[in-house]
Coordinates of C-alpha atoms in Angstrom, one line a residue:
M46 CA 61.4 128.4 146.5
T47 CA 64.0 130.6 144.9
M48 CA 66.2 129.8 142.2
H49 CA 69.6 131.4 143.0
G50 CA 72.1 132.9 140.3
G51 CA 74.7 135.3 140.2
G52 CA 72.4 138.0 141.5
R53 CA 69.8 138.0 144.1
G54 CA 67.8 135.1 142.6
V55 CA 64.3 134.8 140.9
R56 CA 61.4 133.4 142.4
P57 CA 58.9 131.2 140.1
A58 CA 55.9 133.8 140.3
E59 CA 58.1 136.7 139.0
L60 CA 59.5 134.2 136.5
L61 CA 56.1 133.5 135.2
L62 CA 55.3 136.8 135.3
T63 CA 57.8 138.3 133.2
S64 CA 57.6 135.8 130.6
I65 CA 53.7 136.2 130.2
A66 CA 54.1 139.8 129.8
A67 CA 57.3 139.3 127.3
V68 CA 55.4 136.8 125.0
S69 CA 51.9 138.0 125.3
W70 CA 53.0 141.9 124.4
A71 CA 55.1 140.2 121.5
F72 CA 52.0 138.4 120.1
L73 CA 49.6 141.3 120.5
A74 CA 52.0 143.6 118.5
M75 CA 52.6 141.1 115.8
A76 CA 48.6 140.5 115.4
G77 CA 47.9 144.0 115.1
I78 CA 50.3 145.0 112.7
A79 CA 49.2 141.8 110.7
A80 CA 45.7 142.5 111.0
L81 CA 45.9 146.0 110.1
G82 CA 48.2 145.4 107.0
L83 CA 46.0 142.9 105.6
H84 CA 43.2 145.0 106.2
L85 CA 44.9 148.0 104.4
L86 CA 45.6 145.6 101.4
G87 CA 41.7 144.5 101.2
A88 CA 42.6 141.0 102.0
D89 CA 39.4 141.0 104.5
A90 CA 37.2 141.3 101.4
A91 CA 38.0 137.6 100.2
G92 CA 38.3 135.9 103.4
A93 CA 38.2 135.9 107.3
L94 CA 40.6 138.1 108.7
G95 CA 41.1 136.1 111.7
P96 CA 42.7 133.1 110.3
M97 CA 44.9 135.1 107.9
T98 CA 46.1 137.0 110.6
A99 CA 47.1 134.1 112.5
A100 CA 48.8 132.4 109.2
A101 CA 50.8 135.9 108.7
V102 CA 52.3 136.0 112.1
V103 CA 53.2 132.1 112.0
L104 CA 55.1 133.4 108.9
A105 CA 56.6 136.2 110.6
V106 CA 58.1 133.8 113.2
G107 CA 59.7 131.5 110.8
G108 CA 56.7 129.1 110.3
S109 CA 55.3 127.1 107.3
L110 CA 52.1 127.3 105.4
M111 CA 50.8 124.7 103.3
P112 CA 48.5 125.9 100.6
S113 CA 46.1 124.4 98.3
G114 CA 43.1 124.7 95.6
D115 CA 40.7 123.0 93.5
I116 CA 38.7 124.8 90.7
E117 CA 35.3 123.2 89.5
A118 CA 33.7 123.9 86.1
F119 CA 30.7 122.2 84.5
G120 CA 30.8 119.9 87.6
L121 CA 34.2 118.3 86.6
K122 CA 37.0 118.3 89.3
G123 CA 39.9 117.7 87.1
A124 CA 41.4 121.1 87.7
G125 CA 43.8 122.1 90.4
A126 CA 45.7 125.2 91.7
H127 CA 49.1 124.7 93.1
T128 CA 51.1 127.0 95.0
A129 CA 53.9 127.8 97.3
I130 CA 54.6 130.6 99.4
D131 CA 58.4 131.1 101.5
I132 CA 58.2 134.9 102.4
A133 CA 58.3 136.3 105.9
P134 CA 56.4 139.9 106.5
L135 CA 59.1 141.3 108.3
G136 CA 57.3 144.3 109.7
V137 CA 55.2 142.0 111.6
S138 CA 58.5 139.8 112.9
L139 CA 60.1 143.2 113.8
A140 CA 57.2 144.5 116.1
G141 CA 57.5 141.2 118.1
A142 CA 61.3 141.2 118.2
L143 CA 61.7 144.5 119.6
L144 CA 59.0 144.2 122.2
L145 CA 60.1 140.4 123.4
G146 CA 63.5 141.7 123.4
L147 CA 63.1 144.8 125.3
I148 CA 60.7 143.3 127.9
F149 CA 62.8 140.4 128.5
T150 CA 66.1 142.5 129.1
R151 CA 64.4 144.9 131.1
S152 CA 63.2 141.8 133.7
L153 CA 67.0 140.8 133.7
R154 CA 67.8 144.2 135.8
R155 CA 66.3 142.9 138.5
A156 CA 69.2 140.3 139.0
G157 CA 71.5 142.7 140.1
A158 CA 75.1 143.6 138.7
T159 CA 75.8 140.4 137.7
I160 CA 73.1 137.3 136.8
G161 CA 74.2 133.7 136.8
A162 CA 74.3 131.6 133.8
G163 CA 71.9 129.2 135.0
E164 CA 69.5 131.9 135.9
L165 CA 69.8 133.4 132.5
A166 CA 69.3 129.9 130.9
V167 CA 65.9 129.7 133.0
R168 CA 64.5 132.7 132.1
A169 CA 65.2 132.3 128.4
A170 CA 63.8 128.6 128.6
S171 CA 60.6 130.0 130.2
V172 CA 60.3 132.3 127.6
V173 CA 60.6 130.0 124.6
V174 CA 58.3 127.3 126.1
L175 CA 55.3 130.1 126.7
F176 CA 56.3 131.5 123.4
L177 CA 55.9 127.9 121.5
F178 CA 52.6 127.2 123.2
L179 CA 50.7 130.6 121.8
L180 CA 52.4 129.5 118.5
A181 CA 51.0 126.1 118.6
G182 CA 47.5 127.8 119.3
L183 CA 48.3 130.4 115.9
A184 CA 49.3 127.3 114.0
W185 CA 45.5 125.4 114.9
A186 CA 43.8 128.8 114.3
G187 CA 45.6 129.8 111.1
E188 CA 43.5 127.5 108.4
D189 CA 40.8 128.7 106.3
S190 CA 39.9 128.8 102.7
I191 CA 39.1 131.5 100.1
T192 CA 36.6 130.8 97.6
F193 CA 36.5 133.0 94.1
D194 CA 33.3 132.7 91.8
G195 CA 34.1 132.3 87.8
N196 CA 33.7 136.1 87.1
G197 CA 36.7 136.7 89.6
L198 CA 38.5 134.1 88.0
G199 CA 37.8 135.4 84.2
L200 CA 36.5 131.8 83.6
G201 CA 33.0 133.0 82.9
G202 CA 31.1 134.7 80.2
G203 CA 31.7 138.2 81.7
G204 CA 34.7 139.9 79.7
G205 CA 36.8 142.6 80.1
G206 CA 40.1 142.3 82.1
P207 CA 39.5 140.1 85.3
K208 CA 41.5 140.5 88.1
L209 CA 43.0 138.0 90.9
E210 CA 43.5 139.2 94.5
I211 CA 45.8 137.4 96.3
P212 CA 45.8 138.5 100.2
G213 CA 49.1 140.1 101.0
I214 CA 49.9 140.6 97.4
G215 CA 47.0 142.5 95.9
D216 CA 46.1 143.0 92.3
I217 CA 48.5 140.6 90.3
G218 CA 47.2 141.4 86.8
D219 CA 45.3 139.7 84.0
I220 CA 45.0 136.2 83.7
A221 CA 42.3 135.7 81.0
G222 CA 45.2 136.4 78.2
G223 CA 47.0 133.1 79.1
L224 CA 43.9 130.7 78.7
P225 CA 43.2 129.1 75.6
D226 CA 40.2 130.5 73.3
R227 CA 38.2 127.7 73.9
L228 CA 38.2 127.9 77.8
T229 CA 37.2 131.7 78.0
G230 CA 33.6 130.5 77.4
L231 CA 33.3 128.3 80.6
A232 CA 31.0 129.1 83.2
N233 CA 29.8 128.3 86.6
A234 CA 33.4 128.1 87.4
K235 CA 34.4 128.2 91.2
A236 CA 38.1 128.3 92.7
A237 CA 39.2 127.7 96.3
V238 CA 42.4 128.5 97.5
G239 CA 42.9 127.0 100.9
F240 CA 46.2 127.2 103.4
S241 CA 47.1 125.6 106.6
V242 CA 49.9 126.0 108.8
R243 CA 52.6 123.2 109.1
T244 CA 52.7 122.5 113.0
G245 CA 55.9 120.6 113.3
P246 CA 57.8 122.9 110.7
S247 CA 56.5 126.0 112.3
L248 CA 57.2 125.0 115.9
L249 CA 61.0 124.2 114.8
G250 CA 60.9 127.5 113.1
G251 CA 59.7 129.5 115.9
A252 CA 62.0 128.0 118.2
A253 CA 64.9 129.1 116.3
W254 CA 63.6 132.6 115.8
V255 CA 62.7 133.2 119.6
L256 CA 66.4 131.9 120.5
I257 CA 67.8 134.4 117.8
V258 CA 65.9 137.3 119.2
L259 CA 66.4 136.6 122.6
L260 CA 70.4 136.3 122.0
I261 CA 70.2 139.4 119.9
A262 CA 68.7 141.2 122.6
V263 CA 71.0 140.2 125.3
L264 CA 74.0 141.1 123.3
G265 CA 72.6 144.4 122.5
A266 CA 71.2 145.6 125.9
R267 CA 73.9 147.3 127.5
R268 CA 72.5 147.8 130.7
A269 CA 71.3 144.5 131.3
P270 CA 73.5 142.1 133.5
L271 CA 75.6 139.3 132.2
P272 CA 77.1 136.1 134.0
R273 CA 80.6 136.7 135.4
G274 CA 83.3 136.1 133.1
W275 CA 81.2 137.5 130.4
Q276 CA 82.4 141.0 130.5
V277 CA 84.5 140.8 127.3
L278 CA 81.0 140.8 125.7
H279 CA 79.8 143.7 127.4
R280 CA 83.0 145.8 126.6
G281 CA 83.7 144.6 123.1
V282 CA 80.4 143.2 121.3
R283 CA 77.4 145.0 123.0
P284 CA 78.3 148.5 121.8
A285 CA 79.0 147.1 117.9
V286 CA 75.6 144.8 118.5
S287 CA 73.6 148.0 120.2
A288 CA 74.5 150.4 117.6
L289 CA 74.0 148.1 114.4
C290 CA 70.7 147.5 115.9
A291 CA 69.7 151.0 116.7
V292 CA 70.8 152.1 113.0
L293 CA 68.7 149.4 111.1
V294 CA 65.7 150.2 113.2
L295 CA 66.2 153.6 112.1
A296 CA 66.5 152.7 108.5
V297 CA 63.3 150.8 108.8
A298 CA 61.6 154.0 110.4
A299 CA 62.7 155.9 107.4
G300 CA 61.5 153.7 105.3
L301 CA 57.9 153.6 106.7
A302 CA 58.4 157.6 106.7
A303 CA 59.0 157.5 102.9
A304 CA 55.9 155.1 102.3
A305 CA 53.7 157.2 104.3
Y306 CA 54.8 160.4 101.9
A307 CA 54.2 158.0 98.8
A308 CA 50.8 157.1 100.2
T309 CA 49.7 160.9 100.1
G310 CA 50.0 161.2 96.1
D311 CA 49.0 157.5 95.4
D312 CA 45.5 156.7 94.1
A313 CA 45.2 153.5 96.8
P314 CA 47.0 154.9 99.7
K315 CA 45.5 152.3 101.8
R316 CA 47.4 149.6 100.0
V317 CA 50.7 151.6 99.9
L318 CA 50.3 151.9 103.8
G319 CA 49.3 148.2 103.9
A320 CA 52.2 147.0 102.1
A321 CA 54.7 149.1 104.2
L322 CA 53.4 147.6 107.5
L323 CA 54.1 144.3 106.5
G324 CA 57.1 144.9 104.4
A325 CA 59.0 147.8 104.8
P326 CA 61.5 146.0 106.5
N327 CA 62.0 143.4 103.9
G328 CA 62.7 146.1 101.4
V329 CA 65.0 148.1 103.8
F330 CA 66.9 144.8 104.5
L331 CA 67.1 143.8 101.2
A332 CA 68.7 147.0 100.0
V333 CA 71.2 147.2 102.7
P334 CA 73.2 144.0 101.3
L335 CA 72.5 145.1 97.7
G336 CA 74.1 148.6 98.2
L337 CA 76.8 146.8 100.5
F338 CA 77.6 145.0 97.1
V339 CA 76.3 141.3 98.1
S340 CA 74.9 139.7 94.8
W341 CA 71.6 138.2 94.6
R342 CA 70.2 135.5 92.2
G343 CA 66.4 135.5 91.1
T344 CA 63.8 134.7 88.5
A345 CA 60.4 136.3 88.3
S346 CA 57.8 135.6 85.8
G347 CA 54.2 136.5 85.0
A348 CA 52.1 138.7 87.3
L349 CA 54.4 138.3 90.2
T350 CA 56.8 140.6 88.5
K351 CA 54.6 143.5 89.2
V352 CA 55.1 143.1 93.0
L353 CA 58.9 144.5 92.5
P354 CA 60.2 147.7 92.4
S355 CA 61.8 149.2 89.5
P356 CA 64.4 148.2 88.2
L357 CA 64.2 145.0 90.0
D358 CA 61.4 143.7 88.0
E359 CA 62.7 144.7 84.6
L360 CA 66.4 142.8 85.4
L361 CA 64.5 139.6 86.7
G362 CA 62.1 139.5 83.9
A363 CA 64.7 139.9 81.1
R364 CA 67.9 138.4 82.7
A365 CA 66.9 135.4 84.6
D366 CA 70.3 133.8 84.3
E367 CA 72.5 136.6 85.5
P368 CA 73.3 137.6 89.1
V369 CA 71.4 140.8 90.3
T370 CA 74.3 143.0 91.6
L371 CA 74.2 146.9 92.4
G372 CA 76.2 147.5 88.9
R373 CA 73.7 145.7 86.6
L374 CA 70.9 147.6 88.3
A375 CA 73.1 151.0 87.7
E376 CA 72.7 150.1 83.8
L377 CA 69.1 150.5 83.9
D378 CA 68.9 153.3 86.4
A379 CA 71.8 155.6 87.4
L380 CA 70.4 157.0 90.4
V381 CA 71.0 153.2 91.9
W382 CA 74.4 154.2 92.8
L383 CA 72.8 156.7 95.1
L384 CA 71.8 153.2 97.3
A385 CA 76.0 152.4 97.6
V386 CA 76.4 156.1 99.1
A387 CA 73.6 155.7 101.8
C388 CA 74.7 152.3 102.9
A389 CA 78.4 153.7 103.2
L390 CA 77.3 156.6 105.2
M391 CA 75.1 154.3 107.5
M392 CA 77.9 152.3 107.8
L393 CA 79.7 155.3 108.9
C394 CA 77.1 156.2 111.4
V395 CA 77.4 152.5 112.9
G396 CA 80.9 152.7 113.4
V397 CA 81.1 156.3 115.1
L398 CA 78.3 155.4 117.5
T399 CA 80.1 151.8 118.3
A400 CA 83.4 154.0 119.3
V401 CA 81.0 156.1 121.3
R402 CA 79.6 153.3 123.4
T403 CA 83.2 151.2 123.5
P404 CA 84.8 152.0 126.9
R405 CA 88.1 153.9 126.4
D406 CA 90.1 151.9 129.3
G407 CA 93.1 154.1 128.8
L408 CA 93.7 152.8 125.1
G409 CA 95.9 154.8 122.7
V410 CA 93.9 156.3 119.2
T411 CA 95.4 153.2 117.3
A412 CA 94.4 150.3 120.1
F413 CA 91.1 152.0 120.5
A414 CA 90.3 152.0 116.7
A415 CA 91.5 148.7 116.6
R416 CA 88.8 147.3 119.2
C417 CA 86.3 149.0 117.5
A418 CA 87.0 147.6 114.1
V419 CA 87.4 144.1 115.2
A420 CA 83.9 144.2 117.2
L421 CA 82.0 146.1 114.7
G422 CA 83.6 143.6 112.0
V423 CA 82.6 140.6 113.9
A424 CA 79.1 142.1 114.4
T425 CA 78.5 142.6 110.8
A426 CA 79.7 139.6 109.7
V427 CA 76.8 138.0 111.4
A428 CA 74.3 140.3 111.0
L429 CA 74.7 140.8 107.4
P430 CA 74.0 136.9 106.5
L431 CA 70.9 137.1 108.8
L432 CA 69.6 139.7 106.7
V433 CA 69.8 137.8 103.6
L434 CA 68.5 134.7 105.0
A435 CA 65.6 136.8 106.3
T436 CA 64.7 138.5 103.2
R437 CA 64.6 135.5 100.6
V438 CA 61.8 135.0 98.5
K439 CA 60.0 132.4 96.9
A440 CA 56.6 132.3 95.8
D441 CA 55.0 130.6 92.6
A442 CA 51.3 130.0 91.3
S443 CA 50.1 127.7 88.8
L444 CA 46.7 126.8 87.5
S445 CA 46.1 123.6 85.7
V446 CA 42.6 122.9 83.8
L447 CA 42.4 119.0 82.8
G448 CA 46.3 118.6 82.8
F449 CA 46.9 121.5 80.7
D450 CA 48.5 124.3 82.8
V451 CA 47.1 127.6 81.7
F452 CA 48.6 130.1 84.2
G453 CA 51.8 130.4 85.7
A454 CA 53.8 133.0 88.0
G455 CA 56.7 132.9 89.8
L456 CA 59.1 134.8 92.0
E457 CA 62.5 133.8 93.4
L458 CA 65.1 136.0 95.0
S459 CA 67.9 134.9 97.3
G460 CA 71.0 136.3 98.2
N461 CA 74.7 135.2 98.6
A462 CA 75.4 134.4 102.3
P463 CA 79.0 133.4 102.2
M464 CA 79.7 137.0 100.2
A465 CA 77.7 138.6 102.4
L466 CA 79.7 137.0 105.6
A467 CA 83.1 138.3 104.0
L468 CA 81.9 141.9 102.9
G469 CA 80.2 142.4 106.2
A470 CA 83.3 141.6 108.0
A471 CA 85.3 143.9 105.8
W472 CA 82.6 147.0 105.8
G473 CA 82.4 146.5 109.7
A474 CA 86.0 146.7 110.2
A475 CA 86.4 149.3 108.2
A476 CA 83.5 151.3 109.6
G477 CA 84.7 150.3 113.2
A478 CA 88.3 151.6 112.7
V479 CA 87.2 155.0 111.0
G480 CA 84.6 155.7 113.6
G481 CA 87.2 155.2 116.6
L482 CA 89.2 157.5 115.0
L483 CA 86.6 160.0 114.5
A484 CA 85.4 159.5 118.1
C485 CA 89.2 160.1 119.5
A486 CA 89.5 163.2 117.3
A487 CA 86.4 164.7 118.6
G488 CA 86.9 163.6 122.1
T489 CA 83.8 161.5 122.4
A490 CA 85.6 157.9 122.6
G491 CA 83.9 156.1 125.2
R492 CA 81.3 158.9 126.5
R493 CA 78.2 156.6 126.3
A494 CA 79.7 153.8 127.8
V495 CA 78.2 152.0 130.1
V496 CA 80.3 150.6 133.2
H497 CA 79.1 147.3 134.2
G498 CA 80.0 144.4 136.8
P499 CA 80.3 144.2 140.4
G500 CA 82.2 147.4 140.5
A501 CA 79.9 149.7 138.4
A502 CA 77.9 151.2 141.5
A503 CA 81.3 152.5 142.9
A504 CA 82.7 153.7 139.5
A505 CA 79.5 155.7 138.6
R506 CA 79.7 157.0 141.9
A507 CA 83.1 158.0 141.3
A508 CA 82.9 159.4 137.7
A509 CA 79.6 161.7 139.3
V510 CA 81.9 163.1 142.0
G511 CA 84.5 163.9 139.3
A512 CA 82.3 165.5 137.0
A513 CA 80.5 167.6 139.9
G514 CA 83.8 168.6 141.1
A515 CA 84.8 169.6 137.6
A516 CA 81.7 171.4 137.0
H517 CA 81.8 173.5 140.2
P518 CA 85.2 174.2 141.1
P519 CA 85.4 175.9 144.8
A520 CA 84.8 179.6 144.5
G521 CA 87.8 180.4 146.7
P522 CA 90.8 179.6 148.6
P523 CA 90.7 176.6 151.3
G524 CA 89.5 177.6 154.5
P525 CA 86.5 178.7 156.4
Y526 CA 87.2 182.4 155.8
R527 CA 84.9 184.3 153.1
P528 CA 84.9 188.1 152.9
S529 CA 81.3 189.7 153.9
P530 CA 79.2 190.5 150.8
G531 CA 79.3 194.1 149.9
R532 CA 82.9 194.7 151.6
P533 CA 86.1 194.3 150.0
A534 CA 88.5 191.8 151.4
R535 CA 91.5 193.1 153.4
D536 CA 94.8 191.2 154.1
D537 CA 94.7 192.5 157.6
T538 CA 91.1 191.1 158.4
N539 CA 92.2 187.5 156.7
P540 CA 93.3 185.4 159.4
Y541 CA 95.2 183.4 156.5
K542 CA 96.9 186.2 155.2
R543 CA 98.0 188.4 158.4
P544 CA 101.4 187.8 160.2
L545 CA 101.4 185.2 162.7
L546 CA 102.5 186.3 166.3
P547 CA 104.7 184.7 168.6
D548 CA 102.0 182.7 170.9
E549 CA 100.2 181.8 167.7
H550 CA 102.7 179.1 166.2
S551 CA 101.0 176.2 167.6
T552 CA 97.4 177.6 166.6
A553 CA 98.5 178.2 162.8
P554 CA 95.6 177.7 160.2
T555 CA 95.5 174.5 158.4
Q556 CA 94.4 173.6 155.0
T557 CA 91.3 171.2 156.0
G558 CA 88.8 173.6 155.8
R559 CA 87.7 173.2 159.5
P560 CA 87.2 176.6 161.3
L561 CA 90.2 177.0 164.2
P562 CA 89.1 177.1 168.0
P563 CA 89.5 180.9 169.2
P564 CA 92.8 181.3 171.1
R565 CA 93.1 181.2 175.0
R566 CA 92.5 184.5 176.6
P567 CA 96.0 185.0 178.7
R568 CA 95.7 185.5 182.3
G569 CA 95.3 188.5 184.1
G570 CA 94.9 190.9 181.5
G571 CA 92.6 192.6 178.9
Y572 CA 94.3 191.0 175.9
R573 CA 91.9 190.7 173.0
Y574 CA 92.3 188.8 169.8
G575 CA 93.9 190.6 167.4
A576 CA 95.0 193.2 169.5
P577 CA 99.4 194.0 169.7
P578 CA 100.9 191.9 172.6
P579 CA 101.3 193.1 176.0
E580 CA 105.0 194.8 176.9
E581 CA 107.3 192.5 178.5
P582 CA 108.6 193.7 182.1
P583 CA 112.0 195.1 182.6
P584 CA 115.1 192.8 183.7
P585 CA 115.9 192.9 187.1
P586 CA 118.9 195.2 187.8
P587 CA 122.3 193.8 188.3
G588 CA 123.8 192.9 191.9
P589 CA 123.1 190.1 194.5
P590 CA 119.6 188.4 194.8
P591 CA 117.7 190.1 197.3
W592 CA 117.8 187.8 200.2
R593 CA 121.4 188.1 200.3
R594 CA 121.3 192.0 200.6

């Protein structure tokens, strides 16, 4: 059985194999990054690494956790720990998204120059179903509890600065100072913090995540086929989406390189590297909207303020009722303005790359710059709100003993999505227009454009022939004649330059480049080609014909 689309059709076996390859490699990459990051942070010292890795992968693909806890002291169970976590480790998310999109779009190339809309939908649906099947297995495995003893919580008789380790965050500081004096002598206290994956919301979030990843992959893969009638997306949207994705991934790579450099001079390099593996995209995707003047609103209290970079921790801790903007951060540290310069240069690079990848199609400079501005404006208007939604953070923890809240820590940070949409459209349009003008001025407009569609092969061959002809022009005049090496060319030996003889008008050389046949030898004579013609006989004498004489 073969399902036919716009290309050659797809067999069920091939469909299943490509879906398994895409989904399995994506989950292997996410699990590997999550396990390595948690291990470097030291989370496996407090609990089993397997369930924590499964929970981290579920969070990375839009899932949801339900944490809970109980505290027992002197046999009393009237104490409870309440936590809420809404944060996605985007380092895990990015690794899975890159592999899933890359393998899926490369499998589409086998369909030919175009692909049917039905076949594309079937391929995507098979990936989604298999992805959700594996996600359900991780939801079942992502359940565990972590137990801390009384000394670890600072409730026992041991003194001196107790510490609390939260997997994925690390040391969140001293909590004994917040306890009343009459509770510091509690002994034999035990705390169990558990977490379990909420299967239903996690599957819904995972379905939305994988659909968004596949959509971005198809729109950004310039060499993947599209259904007939969708060529406007290939010529207008795809260059902008691919350029924006490439620059954002490059920014994340720069963030990882900066973290690796910072780890060389830190007292705990493993923690720095672990945090970078899990959260480097979180920091980059938070900084990009902020550098493009998108406002944020957030609050921070307790020990969770220590996980924020400076000066964001100071601003959220002191001015919780005010929005977080680039100007307010610059009041605390003037170097923050460099973030705006870096983001503006990043958008300029996106604009130039978009212009280089956009087909010129004979457009003038103004029309081409307008095409780039519209395409990049639309792409950035969608991308910036997605970054804002992906990097929102909500985490709070409270500890109550016998009905009294003795410890509290909270962190909430969210961006203004409508403002991100408007600013994204403005920044994208400006960057696309400037990039188009610069590319036209440099002569690189459309140089990296990918010709796609039914006539792509013929157009590519024509372009290759034209490029070869321009690179290797003919070495001499047309025709078969070439002077011998080491001998100067002479006009009298060149048959194309010597004067024609009376009998050679019918065999004059042409410009076709084919060698001419040798001239026929005249009858009854020793005439040679190139020799002067024989003399004509003299005319008969005047008088009557011989037969009348």
